[in-house]
N, CA and C atoms as an extended XYZ file, in Angstrom:
381
Properties=species:S:1:pos:R:3:atomname:S:1:resname:S:1:resid:I:1 pbc="F F F"
N       -11.702       -2.360       10.074 N   MET     1
C       -12.465       -1.199        9.640 CA  MET     1
C       -11.522       -0.005        9.520 C   MET     1
N       -11.476        0.620        8.371 N   TRP     2
C       -10.587        1.740        8.117 CA  TRP     2
C       -11.306        3.052        8.396 C   TRP     2
N       -10.583        3.950        9.018 N   HIS     3
C       -11.070        5.311        9.191 CA  HIS     3
C       -10.980        6.001        7.839 C   HIS     3
N       -11.993        6.708        7.437 N   ARG     4
C       -12.012        7.384        6.137 CA  ARG     4
C       -11.407        8.778        6.272 C   ARG     4
N       -10.111        8.843        6.123 N   PHE     5
C        -9.400       10.109        6.258 CA  PHE     5
C        -9.708       11.066        5.117 C   PHE     5
N        -9.650       12.333        5.437 N   ASN     6
C        -9.726       13.402        4.453 CA  ASN     6
C        -8.277       13.810        4.180 C   ASN     6
N        -7.790       13.555        2.962 N   LEU     7
C        -6.373       13.699        2.648 CA  LEU     7
C        -6.108       14.803        1.634 C   LEU     7
N        -4.983       15.482        1.818 N   LEU     8
C        -4.438       16.367        0.798 CA  LEU     8
C        -3.104       15.769        0.388 C   LEU     8
N        -2.955       15.489       -0.901 N   VAL     9
C        -1.716       14.915       -1.423 CA  VAL     9
C        -1.045       15.961       -2.305 C   VAL     9
N         0.206       16.275       -1.982 N   ILE    10
C         0.981       17.193       -2.810 CA  ILE    10
C         1.878       16.336       -3.683 C   ILE    10
N         1.500       16.247       -4.948 N   GLU    11
C         2.172       15.391       -5.933 CA  GLU    11
C         2.467       16.242       -7.166 C   GLU    11
N         3.753       16.461       -7.482 N   PRO    12
C         4.082       17.351       -8.595 CA  PRO    12
C         3.795       16.793       -9.988 C   PRO    12
N         3.647       15.471      -10.132 N   THR    13
C         3.448       14.909      -11.473 CA  THR    13
C         2.003       14.490      -11.700 C   THR    13
N         1.524       14.705      -12.912 N   LEU    14
C         0.172       14.290      -13.278 CA  LEU    14
C         0.015       12.779      -13.145 C   LEU    14
N         1.013       12.027      -13.588 N   GLU    15
C         0.949       10.564      -13.510 CA  GLU    15
C         0.798       10.101      -12.066 C   GLU    15
N         1.566       10.705      -11.171 N   GLY    16
C         1.480       10.349       -9.757 CA  GLY    16
C         0.115       10.652       -9.178 C   GLY    16
N        -0.454       11.802       -9.557 N   ARG    17
C        -1.792       12.158       -9.059 CA  ARG    17
C        -2.838       11.173       -9.557 C   ARG    17
N        -2.729       10.749      -10.819 N   ILE    18
C        -3.692        9.799      -11.387 CA  ILE    18
C        -3.631        8.466      -10.650 C   ILE    18
N        -2.421        7.943      -10.425 N   VAL    19
C        -2.262        6.648       -9.754 CA  VAL    19
C        -2.788        6.712       -8.326 C   VAL    19
N        -2.382        7.733       -7.583 N   LEU    20
C        -2.830        7.840       -6.191 CA  LEU    20
C        -4.335        8.056       -6.095 C   LEU    20
N        -4.888        8.905       -6.951 N   ARG    21
C        -6.340        9.132       -6.930 CA  ARG    21
C        -7.087        7.823       -7.171 C   ARG    21
N        -6.640        7.055       -8.142 N   SER    22
C        -7.288        5.787       -8.468 CA  SER    22
C        -7.334        4.863       -7.254 C   SER    22
N        -6.195        4.674       -6.612 N   HIS    23
C        -6.138        3.771       -5.451 CA  HIS    23
C        -6.950        4.298       -4.271 C   HIS    23
N        -6.825        5.581       -3.982 N   LEU    24
C        -7.509        6.142       -2.818 CA  LEU    24
C        -9.019        6.204       -3.010 C   LEU    24
N        -9.466        6.537       -4.204 N   GLU    25
C       -10.910        6.608       -4.441 CA  GLU    25
C       -11.551        5.224       -4.479 C   GLU    25
N       -10.817        4.200       -4.913 N   LYS    26
C       -11.347        2.828       -4.856 CA  LYS    26
C       -11.674        2.431       -3.425 C   LYS    26
N       -10.928        2.987       -2.481 N   LEU    27
C       -11.139        2.693       -1.064 CA  LEU    27
C       -12.033        3.738       -0.386 C   LEU    27
N       -12.656        4.592       -1.199 N   ASN    28
C       -13.601        5.612       -0.722 CA  ASN    28
C       -12.979        6.667        0.191 C   ASN    28
N       -11.717        6.993       -0.028 N   TYR    29
C       -11.103        8.085        0.721 CA  TYR    29
C       -11.407        9.402        0.036 C   TYR    29
N       -11.557       10.435        0.846 N   SER    30
C       -11.719       11.779        0.319 CA  SER    30
C       -10.315       12.326        0.083 C   SER    30
N       -10.007       12.657       -1.163 N   VAL    31
C        -8.646       13.092       -1.489 CA  VAL    31
C        -8.678       14.309       -2.407 C   VAL    31
N        -7.882       15.297       -2.038 N   ASP    32
C        -7.654       16.469       -2.875 CA  ASP    32
C        -6.175       16.482       -3.222 C   ASP    32
N        -5.850       17.143       -4.333 N   PHE    33
C        -4.462       17.192       -4.773 CA  PHE    33
C        -3.991       18.623       -4.947 C   PHE    33
N        -2.716       18.803       -4.680 N   ALA    34
C        -2.001       20.035       -4.997 CA  ALA    34
C        -0.721       19.601       -5.699 C   ALA    34
N        -0.100       20.509       -6.434 N   TRP    35
C         1.085       20.125       -7.203 CA  TRP    35
C         2.309       20.953       -6.834 C   TRP    35
N         2.114       21.991       -6.011 N   ASP    36
C         3.234       22.817       -5.556 CA  ASP    36
C         2.829       23.502       -4.250 C   ASP    36
N         3.737       24.286       -3.692 N   ILE    37
C         3.464       24.943       -2.413 CA  ILE    37
C         2.306       25.932       -2.530 C   ILE    37
N         2.262       26.687       -3.605 N   GLU    38
C         1.190       27.681       -3.782 CA  GLU    38
C        -0.192       27.021       -3.805 C   GLU    38
N        -0.344       25.949       -4.584 N   SER    39
C        -1.644       25.264       -4.630 CA  SER    39
C        -1.950       24.575       -3.301 C   SER    39
N        -0.916       24.158       -2.590 N   THR    40
C        -1.108       23.559       -1.264 CA  THR    40
C        -1.687       24.587       -0.302 C   THR    40
N        -1.125       25.786       -0.295 N   LEU    41
C        -1.616       26.840        0.604 CA  LEU    41
C        -3.052       27.219        0.283 C   LEU    41
N        -3.408       27.219       -0.988 N   THR    42
C        -4.791       27.492       -1.383 CA  THR    42
C        -5.722       26.428       -0.816 C   THR    42
N        -5.340       25.168       -0.946 N   GLN    43
C        -6.176       24.062       -0.449 CA  GLN    43
C        -6.299       24.096        1.074 C   GLN    43
N        -5.177       24.324        1.771 N   THR    44
C        -5.211       24.271        3.238 CA  THR    44
C        -5.922       25.468        3.855 C   THR    44
N        -6.147       26.514        3.078 N   ASP    45
C        -6.906       27.662        3.584 CA  ASP    45
C        -8.413       27.466        3.472 C   ASP    45
N        -8.837       26.466        2.721 N   THR    46
C       -10.269       26.303        2.472 CA  THR    46
C       -10.876       25.038        3.062 C   THR    46
N       -10.042       24.112        3.550 N   LYS    47
C       -10.577       22.825        3.994 CA  LYS    47
C        -9.660       22.193        5.037 C   LYS    47
N       -10.274       21.519        6.025 N   PHE    48
C        -9.496       20.782        7.021 CA  PHE    48
C        -9.141       19.402        6.473 C   PHE    48
N        -7.908       18.977        6.726 N   TYR    49
C        -7.445       17.645        6.313 CA  TYR    49
C        -6.966       16.866        7.529 C   TYR    49
N        -7.210       15.548        7.514 N   ASP    50
C        -6.680       14.683        8.564 CA  ASP    50
C        -5.175       14.522        8.417 C   ASP    50
N        -4.715       14.462        7.160 N   PHE    51
C        -3.286       14.335        6.865 CA  PHE    51
C        -2.959       15.083        5.588 C   PHE    51
N        -1.733       15.580        5.533 N   ILE    52
C        -1.181       16.136        4.302 CA  ILE    52
C        -0.013       15.235        3.923 C   ILE    52
N        -0.064       14.685        2.715 N   LEU    53
C         0.981       13.793        2.215 CA  LEU    53
C         1.767       14.537        1.143 C   LEU    53
N         3.085       14.596        1.294 N   ILE    54
C         3.925       15.350        0.365 CA  ILE    54
C         4.906       14.411       -0.320 C   ILE    54
N         4.894       14.421       -1.642 N   ASP    55
C         5.838       13.603       -2.397 CA  ASP    55
C         7.243       14.172       -2.251 C   ASP    55
N         8.209       13.281       -2.117 N   GLU    56
C         9.602       13.690       -1.949 CA  GLU    56
C        10.115       14.532       -3.117 C   GLU    56
N         9.511       14.391       -4.285 N   LYS    57
C         9.998       15.085       -5.476 CA  LYS    57
C         9.551       16.544       -5.539 C   LYS    57
N         8.758       16.964       -4.564 N   LEU    58
C         8.334       18.360       -4.549 CA  LEU    58
C         9.572       19.244       -4.504 C   LEU    58
N         9.664       20.159       -5.426 N   ASP    59
C        10.854       20.998       -5.572 CA  ASP    59
C        10.840       22.117       -4.540 C   ASP    59
N        11.457       21.852       -3.394 N   THR    60
C        11.588       22.883       -2.369 CA  THR    60
C        13.054       22.988       -1.987 C   THR    60
N        13.435       24.138       -1.545 N   GLN    61
C        14.825       24.381       -1.158 CA  GLN    61
C        14.977       24.387        0.362 C   GLN    61
N        13.946       23.930        1.076 N   ILE    62
C        14.015       23.961        2.537 CA  ILE    62
C        13.848       22.558        3.098 C   ILE    62
N        14.259       22.377        4.334 N   SER    63
C        14.172       21.070        4.991 CA  SER    63
C        12.719       20.711        5.270 C   SER    63
N        12.491       19.432        5.543 N   CYS    64
C        11.115       18.997        5.806 CA  CYS    64
C        10.547       19.683        7.041 C   CYS    64
N        11.348       19.847        8.092 N   SER    65
C        10.814       20.483        9.302 CA  SER    65
C        10.460       21.952        9.054 C   SER    65
N        11.256       22.663        8.243 N   LYS    66
C        10.923       24.056        7.919 CA  LYS    66
C         9.686       24.129        7.026 C   LYS    66
N         9.544       23.173        6.115 N   LEU    67
C         8.356       23.131        5.259 CA  LEU    67
C         7.105       22.886        6.100 C   LEU    67
N         7.187       21.955        7.027 N   ILE    68
C         6.059       21.660        7.918 CA  ILE    68
C         5.695       22.899        8.733 C   ILE    68
N         6.696       23.537        9.335 N   ASP    69
C         6.440       24.754       10.121 CA  ASP    69
C         5.770       25.831        9.277 C   ASP    69
N         6.257       26.004        8.062 N   SER    70
C         5.702       27.017        7.166 CA  SER    70
C         4.249       26.717        6.812 C   SER    70
N         3.959       25.468        6.450 N   LEU    71
C         2.580       25.094        6.099 CA  LEU    71
C         1.648       25.256        7.293 C   LEU    71
N         2.082       24.827        8.464 N   HIS    72
C         1.240       24.949        9.657 CA  HIS    72
C         1.009       26.415       10.019 C   HIS    72
N         2.029       27.212        9.909 N   ARG    73
C         1.928       28.629       10.279 CA  ARG    73
C         0.992       29.391        9.332 C   ARG    73
N         1.003       29.033        8.051 N   LYS    74
C         0.225       29.772        7.052 CA  LYS    74
C        -1.211       29.275        6.896 C   LYS    74
N        -1.554       28.170        7.525 N   SER    75
C        -2.893       27.605        7.381 CA  SER    75
C        -3.685       27.764        8.669 C   SER    75
N        -4.834       28.404        8.572 N   LYS    76
C        -5.679       28.562        9.754 CA  LYS    76
C        -6.392       27.262       10.113 C   LYS    76
N        -6.741       26.463        9.119 N   LEU    77
C        -7.513       25.240        9.356 CA  LEU    77
C        -6.651       24.010        9.632 C   LEU    77
N        -5.380       24.047        9.265 N   ASN    78
C        -4.547       22.842        9.339 CA  ASN    78
C        -3.260       23.059       10.129 C   ASN    78
N        -3.327       23.869       11.171 N   GLN    79
C        -2.130       24.167       11.958 CA  GLN    79
C        -1.607       22.954       12.718 C   GLN    79
N        -2.454       21.999       12.996 N   GLU    80
C        -2.048       20.799       13.730 CA  GLU    80
C        -2.077       19.543       12.868 C   GLU    80
N        -2.383       19.685       11.597 N   THR    81
C        -2.513       18.523       10.712 CA  THR    81
C        -1.166       17.839       10.528 C   THR    81
N        -1.100       16.532       10.792 N   PRO    82
C         0.157       15.804       10.566 CA  PRO    82
C         0.517       15.784        9.082 C   PRO    82
N         1.808       15.918        8.821 N   ILE    83
C         2.326       15.895        7.456 CA  ILE    83
C         3.255       14.700        7.320 C   ILE    83
N         3.053       13.933        6.248 N   VAL    84
C         3.860       12.737        5.990 CA  VAL    84
C         4.500       12.886        4.619 C   VAL    84
N         5.805       12.629        4.553 N   PHE    85
C         6.531       12.669        3.284 CA  PHE    85
C         6.546       11.278        2.674 C   PHE    85
N         6.250       11.205        1.381 N   LEU    86
C         6.222        9.930        0.660 CA  LEU    86
C         7.508        9.775       -0.147 C   LEU    86
N         8.210        8.654        0.093 N   TYR    87
C         9.483        8.389       -0.572 CA  TYR    87
C         9.344        7.263       -1.571 C   TYR    87
N         9.956        7.436       -2.748 N   SER    88
C         9.875        6.440       -3.819 CA  SER    88
C        10.781        5.252       -3.584 C   SER    88
N        11.869        5.461       -2.915 N   SER    89
C        12.864        4.406       -2.763 CA  SER    89
C        13.185        4.192       -1.292 C   SER    89
N        13.322        2.936       -0.905 N   SER    90
C        13.690        2.637        0.480 CA  SER    90
C        15.155        2.976        0.739 C   SER    90
N        15.914        3.270       -0.318 N   ASN    91
C        17.326        3.612       -0.166 CA  ASN    91
C        17.548        5.068        0.205 C   ASN    91
N        16.524        5.883        0.092 N   LEU    92
C        16.686        7.296        0.415 CA  LEU    92
C        16.834        7.479        1.915 C   LEU    92
N        17.641        8.439        2.277 N   GLU    93
C        17.845        8.740        3.684 CA  GLU    93
C        16.557        9.317        4.267 C   GLU    93
N        16.124        8.771        5.370 N   GLN    94
C        14.902        9.229        6.013 CA  GLN    94
C        15.173       10.527        6.772 C   GLN    94
N        14.180       11.384        6.891 N   PRO    95
C        14.363       12.631        7.644 CA  PRO    95
C        14.771       12.338        9.079 C   PRO    95
N        15.648       13.159        9.616 N   LYS    96
C        16.169       12.955       10.968 CA  LYS    96
C        15.241       13.507       12.045 C   LYS    96
N        14.463       14.492       11.717 N   SER    97
C        13.599       15.139       12.689 CA  SER    97
C        12.404       14.250       13.032 C   SER    97
N        12.043       14.236       14.307 N   GLU    98
C        10.849       13.486       14.720 CA  GLU    98
C         9.592       14.102       14.123 C   GLU    98
N         9.661       15.370       13.797 N   GLN    99
C         8.513       16.067       13.223 CA  GLN    99
C         8.238       15.579       11.799 C   GLN    99
N         9.246       15.028       11.126 N   CYS   100
C         9.133       14.627        9.723 CA  CYS   100
C         8.814       13.143        9.613 C   CYS   100
N         7.541       12.823        9.552 N   HIS   101
C         7.128       11.438        9.351 CA  HIS   101
C         7.301       11.091        7.884 C   HIS   101
N         7.660        9.834        7.619 N   SER   102
C         7.812        9.432        6.221 CA  SER   102
C         7.313        8.007        6.027 C   SER   102
N         6.929        7.726        4.793 N   PHE   103
C         6.435        6.400        4.419 CA  PHE   103
C         6.746        6.210        2.945 C   PHE   103
N         6.982        4.954        2.560 N   ARG   104
C         7.280        4.728        1.138 CA  ARG   104
C         6.041        5.033        0.302 C   ARG   104
N         6.284        5.539       -0.872 N   ARG   105
C         5.210        5.962       -1.768 CA  ARG   105
C         4.379        4.757       -2.201 C   ARG   105
N         3.053        4.809       -2.026 N   PRO   106
C         2.220        3.674       -2.433 CA  PRO   106
C         2.121        3.567       -3.951 C   PRO   106
N         2.265        2.329       -4.441 N   VAL   107
C         2.167        2.067       -5.872 CA  VAL   107
C         0.981        1.151       -6.161 C   VAL   107
N         0.744        0.193       -5.277 N   THR   108
C        -0.344       -0.768       -5.460 CA  THR   108
C        -1.444       -0.516       -4.430 C   THR   108
N        -2.555       -1.195       -4.609 N   GLY   109
C        -3.644       -1.101       -3.645 CA  GLY   109
C        -3.216       -1.556       -2.259 C   GLY   109
N        -2.406       -2.620       -2.193 N   ASN   110
C        -1.909       -3.096       -0.897 CA  ASN   110
C        -1.004       -2.066       -0.235 C   ASN   110
N        -0.202       -1.367       -1.040 N   ASP   111
C         0.646       -0.300       -0.495 CA  ASP   111
C        -0.210        0.793        0.136 C   ASP   111
N        -1.319        1.114       -0.502 N   VAL   112
C        -2.220        2.145        0.028 CA  VAL   112
C        -2.818        1.682        1.357 C   VAL   112
N        -3.185        0.412        1.445 N   LEU   113
C        -3.711       -0.113        2.712 CA  LEU   113
C        -2.666       -0.012        3.817 C   LEU   113
N        -1.403       -0.307        3.498 N   GLU   114
C        -0.326       -0.180        4.486 CA  GLU   114
C        -0.142        1.276        4.904 C   GLU   114
N        -0.227        2.189        3.945 N   LEU   115
C        -0.123        3.613        4.259 CA  LEU   115
C        -1.263        4.034        5.184 C   LEU   115
N        -2.481        3.586        4.910 N   MET   116
C        -3.625        3.959        5.746 CA  MET   116
C        -3.469        3.396        7.160 C   MET   116
N        -2.918        2.209        7.278 N   GLU   117
C        -2.658        1.631        8.602 CA  GLU   117
C        -1.632        2.496        9.349 C   GLU   117
N        -0.586        2.920        8.650 N   PHE   118
C         0.432        3.799        9.224 CA  PHE   118
C        -0.202        5.116        9.687 C   PHE   118
N        -1.066        5.703        8.849 N   LEU   119
C        -1.718        6.968        9.198 CA  LEU   119
C        -2.640        6.806       10.403 C   LEU   119
N        -3.358        5.692       10.457 N   LEU   120
C        -4.233        5.442       11.602 CA  LEU   120
C        -3.417        5.353       12.893 C   LEU   120
N        -2.275        4.678       12.838 N   LYS   121
C        -1.407        4.590       14.022 CA  LYS   121
C        -0.907        5.970       14.435 C   LYS   121
N        -0.523        6.784       13.454 N   LEU   122
C        -0.091        8.159       13.766 CA  LEU   122
C        -1.212        8.948       14.429 C   LEU   122
N        -2.411        8.807       13.905 N   LYS   123
C        -3.572        9.530       14.442 CA  LYS   123
C        -3.836        9.099       15.887 C   LYS   123
N        -3.761        7.800       16.138 N   LEU   124
C        -4.001        7.295       17.489 CA  LEU   124
C        -2.920        7.756       18.461 C   LEU   124
N        -1.674        7.823       17.989 N   LEU   125
C        -0.577        8.282       18.842 CA  LEU   125
C        -0.699        9.761       19.183 C   LEU   125
N        -1.245       10.535       18.267 N   SER   126
C        -1.351       11.977       18.504 CA  SER   126
C        -2.610       12.352       19.281 C   SER   126
N        -3.516       11.406       19.455 N   ALA   127
C        -4.779       11.695       20.158 CA  ALA   127
C        -4.591       11.762       21.658 C   ALA   127
C-alpha cells in the first residue's frame, strides 16, 4: 500500500513535466509543478508538500545544501519538507551533504514506484 504523497516537482522542461505528471497521476499522486526558483517559492507559500523534488537541470548557481536552506527559510508552510534532487544519469557525482538526498530521475512507471518507495523510507526515517 503506497502513501499518497503531496508532491511539488521543480522541472525546468515542459517535456519533463508532461512525463512526470503522466506517471504520477496514473498512480493517483497529488502533484504540482514549478519550473524555476520563483515559481517554486510561489507554490511553497500556498500549500504544504510532503516532498519537494528538484530536477538536477534546474539552473542555479548555488549548492544543493544552500538551495535547500533558502527554500526552507523562505517558505512558511514547508520549512521542514524534505527535498530530493533527481538525477538523469547514474554517472553524475552525488551530493556530498547528508542534507542533499538524491534519486535517479524516473522515466518509467516502475521507476516512479521505486522513487515512491525511496520517499516512503525517507518519511519513515524522519518521523
